[in-house]
Coordinates of C-alpha atoms in Angstrom, one line a residue:
X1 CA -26.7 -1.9 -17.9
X2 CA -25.3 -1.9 -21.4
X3 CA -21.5 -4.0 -20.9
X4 CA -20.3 -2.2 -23.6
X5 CA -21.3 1.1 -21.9
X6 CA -18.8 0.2 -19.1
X7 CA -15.4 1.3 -20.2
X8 CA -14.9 3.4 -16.4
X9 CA -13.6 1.2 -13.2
X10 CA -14.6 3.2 -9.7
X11 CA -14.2 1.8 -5.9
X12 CA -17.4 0.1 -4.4
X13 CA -16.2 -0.7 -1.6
X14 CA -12.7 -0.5 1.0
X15 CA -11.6 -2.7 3.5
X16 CA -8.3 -3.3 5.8
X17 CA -7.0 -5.6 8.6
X18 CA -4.2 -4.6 11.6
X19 CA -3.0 -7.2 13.5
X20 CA -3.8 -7.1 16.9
X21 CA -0.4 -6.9 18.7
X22 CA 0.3 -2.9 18.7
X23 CA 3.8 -2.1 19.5
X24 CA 4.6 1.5 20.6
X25 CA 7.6 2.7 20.2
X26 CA 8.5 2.6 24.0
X27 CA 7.9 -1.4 23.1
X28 CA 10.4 -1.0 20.6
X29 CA 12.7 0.6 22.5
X30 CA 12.4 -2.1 25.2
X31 CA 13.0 -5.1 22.6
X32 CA 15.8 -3.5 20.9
X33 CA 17.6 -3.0 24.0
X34 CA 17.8 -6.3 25.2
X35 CA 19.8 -6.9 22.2
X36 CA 21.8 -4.1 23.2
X37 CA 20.7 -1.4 20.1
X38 CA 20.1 1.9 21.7
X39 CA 17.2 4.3 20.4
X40 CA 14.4 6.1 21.8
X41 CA 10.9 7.3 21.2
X42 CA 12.0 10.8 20.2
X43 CA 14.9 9.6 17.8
X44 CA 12.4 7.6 15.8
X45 CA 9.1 10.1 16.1
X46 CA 11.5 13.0 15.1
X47 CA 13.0 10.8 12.1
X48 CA 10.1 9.5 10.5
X49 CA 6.7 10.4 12.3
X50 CA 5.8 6.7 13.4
X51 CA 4.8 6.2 17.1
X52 CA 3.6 2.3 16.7
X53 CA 3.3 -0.5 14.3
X54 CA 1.4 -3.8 14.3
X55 CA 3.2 -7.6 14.1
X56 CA 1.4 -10.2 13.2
X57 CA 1.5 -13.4 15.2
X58 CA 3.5 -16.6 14.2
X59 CA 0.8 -18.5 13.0
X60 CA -0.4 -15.2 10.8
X61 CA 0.4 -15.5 7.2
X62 CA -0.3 -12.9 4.6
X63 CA -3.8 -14.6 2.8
X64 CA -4.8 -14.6 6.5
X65 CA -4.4 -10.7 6.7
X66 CA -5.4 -10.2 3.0
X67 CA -8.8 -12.5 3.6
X68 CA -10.2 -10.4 6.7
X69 CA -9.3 -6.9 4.6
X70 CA -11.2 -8.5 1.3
X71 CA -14.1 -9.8 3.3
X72 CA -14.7 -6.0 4.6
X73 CA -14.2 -4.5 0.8
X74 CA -16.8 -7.2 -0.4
X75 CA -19.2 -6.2 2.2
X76 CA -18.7 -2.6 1.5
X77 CA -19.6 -2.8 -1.8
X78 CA -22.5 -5.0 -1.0
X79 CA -20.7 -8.4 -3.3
X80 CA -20.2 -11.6 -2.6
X81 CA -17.0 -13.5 -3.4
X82 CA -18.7 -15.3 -5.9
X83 CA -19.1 -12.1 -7.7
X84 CA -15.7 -11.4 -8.0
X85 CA -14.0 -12.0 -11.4
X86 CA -10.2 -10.8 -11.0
X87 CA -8.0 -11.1 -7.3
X88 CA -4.8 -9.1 -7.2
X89 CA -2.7 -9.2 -4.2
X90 CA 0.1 -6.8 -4.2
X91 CA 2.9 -8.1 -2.0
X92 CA 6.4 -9.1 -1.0
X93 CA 5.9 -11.4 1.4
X94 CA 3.9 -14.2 0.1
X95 CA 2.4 -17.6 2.0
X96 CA 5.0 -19.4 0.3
X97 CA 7.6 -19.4 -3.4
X98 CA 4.3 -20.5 -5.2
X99 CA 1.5 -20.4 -5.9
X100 CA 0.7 -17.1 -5.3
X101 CA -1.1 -15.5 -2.2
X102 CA -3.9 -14.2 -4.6
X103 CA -4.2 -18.2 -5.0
X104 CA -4.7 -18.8 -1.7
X105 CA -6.8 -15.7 -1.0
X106 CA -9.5 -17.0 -3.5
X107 CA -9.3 -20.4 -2.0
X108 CA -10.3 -19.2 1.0
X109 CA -12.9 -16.7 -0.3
X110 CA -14.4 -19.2 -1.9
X111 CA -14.1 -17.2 -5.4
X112 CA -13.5 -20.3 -7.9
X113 CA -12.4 -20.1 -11.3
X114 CA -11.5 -16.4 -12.3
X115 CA -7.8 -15.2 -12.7
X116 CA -6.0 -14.7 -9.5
X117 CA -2.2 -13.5 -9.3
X118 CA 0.4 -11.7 -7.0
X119 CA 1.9 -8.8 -8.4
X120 CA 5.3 -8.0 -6.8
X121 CA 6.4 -3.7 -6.8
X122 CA 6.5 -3.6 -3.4
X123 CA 5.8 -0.5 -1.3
X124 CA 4.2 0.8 -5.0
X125 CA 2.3 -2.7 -5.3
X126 CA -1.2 -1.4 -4.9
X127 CA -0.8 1.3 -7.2
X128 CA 0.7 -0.8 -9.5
X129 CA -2.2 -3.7 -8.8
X130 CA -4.8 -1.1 -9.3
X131 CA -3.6 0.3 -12.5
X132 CA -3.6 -3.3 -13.7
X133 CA -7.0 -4.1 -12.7
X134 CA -8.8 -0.9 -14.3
X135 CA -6.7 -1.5 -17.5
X136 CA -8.2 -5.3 -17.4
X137 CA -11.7 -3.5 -16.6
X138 CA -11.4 -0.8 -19.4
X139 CA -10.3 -4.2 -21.6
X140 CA -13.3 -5.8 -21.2
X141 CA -11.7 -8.7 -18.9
X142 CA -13.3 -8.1 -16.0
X143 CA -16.1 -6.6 -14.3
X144 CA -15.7 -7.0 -10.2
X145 CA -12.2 -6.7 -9.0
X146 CA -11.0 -7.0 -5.8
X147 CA -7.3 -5.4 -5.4
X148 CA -5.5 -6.4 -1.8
X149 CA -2.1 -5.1 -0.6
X150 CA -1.0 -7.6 1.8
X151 CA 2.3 -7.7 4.1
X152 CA 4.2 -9.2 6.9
X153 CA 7.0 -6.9 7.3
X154 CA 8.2 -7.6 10.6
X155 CA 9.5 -11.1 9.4
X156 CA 12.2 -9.3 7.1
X157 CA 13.6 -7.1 9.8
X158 CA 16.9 -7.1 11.0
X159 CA 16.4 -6.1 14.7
X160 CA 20.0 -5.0 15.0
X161 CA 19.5 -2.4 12.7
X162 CA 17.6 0.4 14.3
X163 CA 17.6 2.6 10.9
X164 CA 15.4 -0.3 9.5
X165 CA 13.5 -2.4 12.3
X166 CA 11.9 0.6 13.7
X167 CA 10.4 1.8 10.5
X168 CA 8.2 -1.4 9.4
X169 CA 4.8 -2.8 10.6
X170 CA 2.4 -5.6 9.1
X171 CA -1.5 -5.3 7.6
X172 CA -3.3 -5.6 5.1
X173 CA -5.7 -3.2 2.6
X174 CA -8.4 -4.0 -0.1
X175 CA -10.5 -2.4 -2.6
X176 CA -13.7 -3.7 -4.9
X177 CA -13.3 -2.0 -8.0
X178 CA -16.1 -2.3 -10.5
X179 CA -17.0 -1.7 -14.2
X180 CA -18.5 1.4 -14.8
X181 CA -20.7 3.6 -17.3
X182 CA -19.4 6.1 -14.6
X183 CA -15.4 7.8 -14.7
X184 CA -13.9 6.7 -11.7
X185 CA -10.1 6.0 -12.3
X186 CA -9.4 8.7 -13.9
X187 CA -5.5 8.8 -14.8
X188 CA -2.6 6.5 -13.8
X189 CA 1.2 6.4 -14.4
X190 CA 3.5 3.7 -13.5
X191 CA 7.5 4.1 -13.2
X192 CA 10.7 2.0 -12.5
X193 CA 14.4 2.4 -12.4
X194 CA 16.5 -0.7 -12.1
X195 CA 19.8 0.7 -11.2
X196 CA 18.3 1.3 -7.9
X197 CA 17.9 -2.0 -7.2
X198 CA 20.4 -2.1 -4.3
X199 CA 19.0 1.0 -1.9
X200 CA 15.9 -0.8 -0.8
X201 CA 16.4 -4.8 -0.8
X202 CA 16.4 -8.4 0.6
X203 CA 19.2 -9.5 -1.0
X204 CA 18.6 -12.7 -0.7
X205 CA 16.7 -15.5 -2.3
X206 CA 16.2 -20.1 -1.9
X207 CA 18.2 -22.7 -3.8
X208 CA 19.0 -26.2 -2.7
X209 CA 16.9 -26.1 0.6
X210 CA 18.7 -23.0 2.0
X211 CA 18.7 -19.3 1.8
X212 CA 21.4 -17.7 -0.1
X213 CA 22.1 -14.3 1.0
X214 CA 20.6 -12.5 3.1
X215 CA 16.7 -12.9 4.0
X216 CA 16.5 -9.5 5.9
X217 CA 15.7 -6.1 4.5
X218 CA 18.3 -3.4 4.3
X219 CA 17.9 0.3 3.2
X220 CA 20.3 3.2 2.4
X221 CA 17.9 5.7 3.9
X222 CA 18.9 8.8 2.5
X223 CA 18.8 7.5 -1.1
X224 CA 15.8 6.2 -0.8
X225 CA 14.3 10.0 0.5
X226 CA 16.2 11.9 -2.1
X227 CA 14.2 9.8 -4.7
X228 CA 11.0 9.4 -3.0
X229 CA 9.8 13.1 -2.9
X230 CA 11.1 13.8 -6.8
X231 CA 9.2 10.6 -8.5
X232 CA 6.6 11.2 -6.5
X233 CA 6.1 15.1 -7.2
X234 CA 6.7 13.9 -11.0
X235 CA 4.4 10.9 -10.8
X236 CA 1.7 13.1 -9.3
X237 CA 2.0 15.8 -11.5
X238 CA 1.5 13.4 -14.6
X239 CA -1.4 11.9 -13.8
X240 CA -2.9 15.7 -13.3
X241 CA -1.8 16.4 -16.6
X242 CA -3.6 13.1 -17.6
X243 CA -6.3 13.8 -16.3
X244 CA -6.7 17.8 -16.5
X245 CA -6.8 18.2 -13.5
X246 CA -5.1 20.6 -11.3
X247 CA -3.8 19.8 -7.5
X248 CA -5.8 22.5 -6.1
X249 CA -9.1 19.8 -7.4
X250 CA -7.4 17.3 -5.5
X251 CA -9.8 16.8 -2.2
X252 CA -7.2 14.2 -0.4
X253 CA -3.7 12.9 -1.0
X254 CA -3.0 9.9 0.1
X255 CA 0.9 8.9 -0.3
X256 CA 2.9 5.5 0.3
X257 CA 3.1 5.7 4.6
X258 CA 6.6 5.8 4.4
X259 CA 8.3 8.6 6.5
X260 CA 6.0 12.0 7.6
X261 CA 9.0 14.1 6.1
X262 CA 8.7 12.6 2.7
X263 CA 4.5 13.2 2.6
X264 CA 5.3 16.5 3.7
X265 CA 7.7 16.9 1.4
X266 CA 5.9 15.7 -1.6
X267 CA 2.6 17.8 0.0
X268 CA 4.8 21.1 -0.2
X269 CA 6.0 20.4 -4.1
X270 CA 2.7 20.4 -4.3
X271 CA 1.5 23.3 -2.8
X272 CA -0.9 21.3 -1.0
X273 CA -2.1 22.1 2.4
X274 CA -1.1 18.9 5.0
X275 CA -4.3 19.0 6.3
X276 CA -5.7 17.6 2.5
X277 CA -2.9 14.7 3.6
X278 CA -4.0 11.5 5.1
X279 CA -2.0 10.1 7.1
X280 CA -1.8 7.0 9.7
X281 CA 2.2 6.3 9.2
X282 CA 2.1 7.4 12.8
X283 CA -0.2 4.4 14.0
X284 CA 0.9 2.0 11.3
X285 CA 4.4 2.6 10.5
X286 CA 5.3 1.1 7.1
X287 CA 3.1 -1.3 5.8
X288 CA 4.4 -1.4 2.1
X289 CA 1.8 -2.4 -0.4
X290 CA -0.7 -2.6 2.1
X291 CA 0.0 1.2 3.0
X292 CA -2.0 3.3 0.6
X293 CA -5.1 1.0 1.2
X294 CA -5.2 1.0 4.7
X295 CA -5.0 4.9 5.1
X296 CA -7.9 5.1 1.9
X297 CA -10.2 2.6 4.5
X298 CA -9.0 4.5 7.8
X299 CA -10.4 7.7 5.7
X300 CA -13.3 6.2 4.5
X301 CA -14.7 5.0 7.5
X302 CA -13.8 8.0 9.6
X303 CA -15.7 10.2 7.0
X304 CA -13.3 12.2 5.5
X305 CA -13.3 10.6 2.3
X306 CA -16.6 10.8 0.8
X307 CA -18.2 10.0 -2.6
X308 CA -17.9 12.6 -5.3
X309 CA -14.2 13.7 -4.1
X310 CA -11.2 13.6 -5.9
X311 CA -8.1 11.5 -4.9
X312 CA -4.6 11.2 -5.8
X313 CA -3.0 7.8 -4.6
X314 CA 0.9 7.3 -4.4
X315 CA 3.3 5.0 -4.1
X316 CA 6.8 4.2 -4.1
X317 CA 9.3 1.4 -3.2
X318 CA 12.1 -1.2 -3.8
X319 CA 12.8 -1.7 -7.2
X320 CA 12.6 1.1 -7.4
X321 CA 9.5 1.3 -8.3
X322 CA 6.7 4.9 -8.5
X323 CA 3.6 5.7 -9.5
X324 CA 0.4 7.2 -8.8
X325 CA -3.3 7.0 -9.4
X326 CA -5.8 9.6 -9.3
X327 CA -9.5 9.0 -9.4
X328 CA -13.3 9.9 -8.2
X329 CA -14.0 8.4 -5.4

């Protein structure tokens, strides 16, 4: 194949990785109360759709999780790691301050020498990472990408908080994306708004040995919805208009696992039916970055996405941060 016929990037392959300790939300609702926070299966269900999450264990870090979701993607798409010329791992909770996880991850892959970095948009990460990666493919930079979305939530969490602690789970997603003579990503658009910084944060941050701040996540909830479901209508109907495309071509959504009422919220602006929606918030909870490409393997392997359909990808988080990604699967 001509290289300079290859100005398309398309998936090859999909992987992802769940912890295995599942907790349900009657586990939940057992831990919290021994701290004395009341809550319940139905208060949480009815809020936000989720009914369990996964935690990884103490000795987990997030290269770990990224590593078994890569090796899966790489043996979808039938490459090795030695193949692989670009790593992106989109995450907010890292190994360590530096270097970065996508350091680590190649380390341990085994993938020597190409360009390897963390790129930090949280719950929009992978959107963000895979927007990056088929610009650098269009570019000529690379050829065989391998994008991760990698997170350990449940080490942010304020367990007192039952708005917050309830909502997030840990996991990790990955997709091969190649050069191609092909179209496969066919439109993206990224967004951020910096005066938002403070609805969705972890205000804190390390100097002199200690933390200053606070190291735990907190959320003004209802901000955070009202803005979800508009940048992600807009964002969603800019990449159509990209693309010319309309959302009726659209074969599967696949938003940012969040909260059931904003997919369904963002489906109905829409005017998409929910059953074009995957979702697995309801199994997985919140997984931020790794979100979007845990529910793209989920569908994948269950069968419901297949090759020649169209997808529109979604994301959105602290930052705050939007965007969306629509492409031929």
């Amino acid at each position: 194949m001509n290289p300079s016929t290859l100005r398309y990037a398309r998936i090859t392959g999909t992987g992802s990785h769940l912890p295995p300790r599942r907790l349900s939300n009657d586990d939940m609702v057992a831990m919290l109360a021994a701290r004395g926070v009341e809550t319940s299966d139905s208060w949480i269900v009815e809020r936000t759709g989720i009914r369990a999450r996964h935690f990884a264990a103490d000795d987990m870090r997030c290269s770990d999780l990224a590593l078994l979701a890569a090796r899966q993607a790489l043996q979808a798409a039938g490459r090795r790691a030695d193949e692989v010329d670009l790593i992106i791992v989109a995450t907010s909770t890292p190994d360590m301050v530096f270097p970065s996880t996508a350091c680590i991850l190649q380390h341990k892959l085994g993938a020597h020498g190409c360009p390897a970095f963390d790129l930090q948009a949280v719950c929009s990460g992978f959107v963000y990472a895979l927007s990056v990666a088929d610009a650098m493919i269009r570019a000529g930079s690379a050829r065989c990408a391998l994008i991760v979305g990698s997170e350990i939530f449940s080490r942010l969490l304020d367990f007192d908080d039952r708005g917050t602690c309830v909502l997030f789970g840990d996991g990790a997603g990955a997709v091969v994306l190649e050069a191609s003579h092909e179209p496969g990503i066919l439109a993206t658009d990224l967004h951020a708004d910096g005066r938002h910084v403070g609805i969705l944060c972890v205000p804190g941050s390390v100097a002199g040995g200690r933390v200053q701040g606070s190291p735990l996540l907190t959320m003004d909830g209802p901000a955070v919805f009202k803005l979800a479901v508009g940048v992600l209508e807009s964002a969603a109907r800019a990449v159509l208009e990209k693309a010319g495309r309309q959302a009726a071509q659209v074969d599967w959504l696949i938003p940012h696992q969040a909260n059931i009422r904003i997919m369904q919220g963002t489906a109905k602006k829409l005017k998409m039916p929910l059953e074009r929606v995957i979702a697995t918030v309801d199994e997985h909870g919140n997984t931020s970055a790794a979100s979007v490409p845990l529910a793209l393997d989920v569908a994948v392997r269950d069968g419901r996405v297949q090759p020649g359909q169209t997808l529109l990808l979604e994301g959105v988080g602290g930052g705050f941060t939007w965007g969306a990604v629509l492409l031929d699967f």
